[in-house]
Amino acid sequence: MKALFLPEASDYIGGSPNESLSLCKPASQSPFLQGLQQEAKKHHLPISVGVHEPSDNPTSKRIKNTLLWINANGEITHRYQKLHLFDLEMENGPNMRESTTIEPGDEILPPFDSPVGKLGAMICFDLRFPEIALALKRQKADVLLYPSAFMPTTGKAHWLPLLRARAIECTSYVIAAAQVGAHNEKRSSYGHSIVIDPWGEVVAELGGEKTDEPEVVFADIDFEKLRSVRRALPLKRRTDVYPEV
């Protein structure tokens, strides 16, 4: 059993809010998505991919940042909209306001079945908020997804520690497919796509340098290890003392 996991904003990363808006297309009209759906069906290969989609509000000047699941028949069967938006203001830069262009989602979706276990969908900046991951773990997620386009500045300091923390505290696999290198004059991404097991160990990882050819990393989801870690560390929450997430 297999599946392909692609990064956040795999369709494009715009150089300005206007460019991001102008490039955005509905799934039914996106050549990029239609191509992925055809390939998923052709190779009987489910694909997780982050894209941009128009707002449901026709007068909105913002768009959606979504994570789609394309099943082995080429059908879009799951759509998660990013909850937390990346607004960064640092002395001497870099500065970024994702909320200028992106419309936040308003719900945590239940984990869904896949050939590689029950998947819990999140996107990039959601990584900094463990409540979502804990809620998905409570709903029996086996694998937490964090497709991302982390900035190099924050990536160097926070990427690996945050991903390992989510894997360890949820005793779950983490798959984080990440954008890498320069996209335009204003924007570049940290890279380091990674798979982490429920013990917090790195199973597979790519680098942080953009190469001439696309790179892919392969990893196995070991369900026996998942069960073993959860048996050894049941992590029984004290919901008599604090609220359930």
GROMACS .gro file of C-alpha atoms in nm, residues 11 23-38 51-54 66 68 70 74-76 79:
model
   28
   11ASP     CA    1   0.031   2.467  -0.732
   23LEU     CA    2  -0.341   3.247  -1.033
   24CYS     CA    3  -0.609   3.086  -0.818
   25LYS     CA    4  -0.852   2.850  -0.993
   26PRO     CA    5  -1.130   2.618  -0.875
   27ALA     CA    6  -1.027   2.253  -0.856
   28SER     CA    7  -1.245   2.172  -1.157
   29GLN     CA    8  -1.058   2.428  -1.369
   30SER     CA    9  -0.702   2.377  -1.242
   31PRO     CA   10  -0.471   2.207  -1.496
   32PHE     CA   11  -0.236   2.126  -1.210
   33LEU     CA   12  -0.502   1.943  -1.009
   34GLN     CA   13  -0.657   1.778  -1.311
   35GLY     CA   14  -0.314   1.641  -1.400
   36LEU     CA   15  -0.267   1.501  -1.050
   37GLN     CA   16  -0.611   1.341  -1.059
   38GLN     CA   17  -0.531   1.174  -1.390
   51VAL     CA   18  -0.324   2.403  -0.316
   52HIS     CA   19  -0.504   2.736  -0.335
   53GLU     CA   20  -0.879   2.753  -0.402
   54PRO     CA   21  -1.120   3.045  -0.442
   66THR     CA   22  -0.632   2.381   0.140
   68LEU     CA   23  -0.672   1.785  -0.069
   70ILE     CA   24  -0.708   1.256  -0.416
   74GLY     CA   25  -0.859   1.026  -0.906
   75GLU     CA   26  -1.142   1.173  -0.697
   76ILE     CA   27  -1.103   1.452  -0.440
   79ARG     CA   28  -1.055   1.891   0.179
   0.00000   0.00000   0.00000
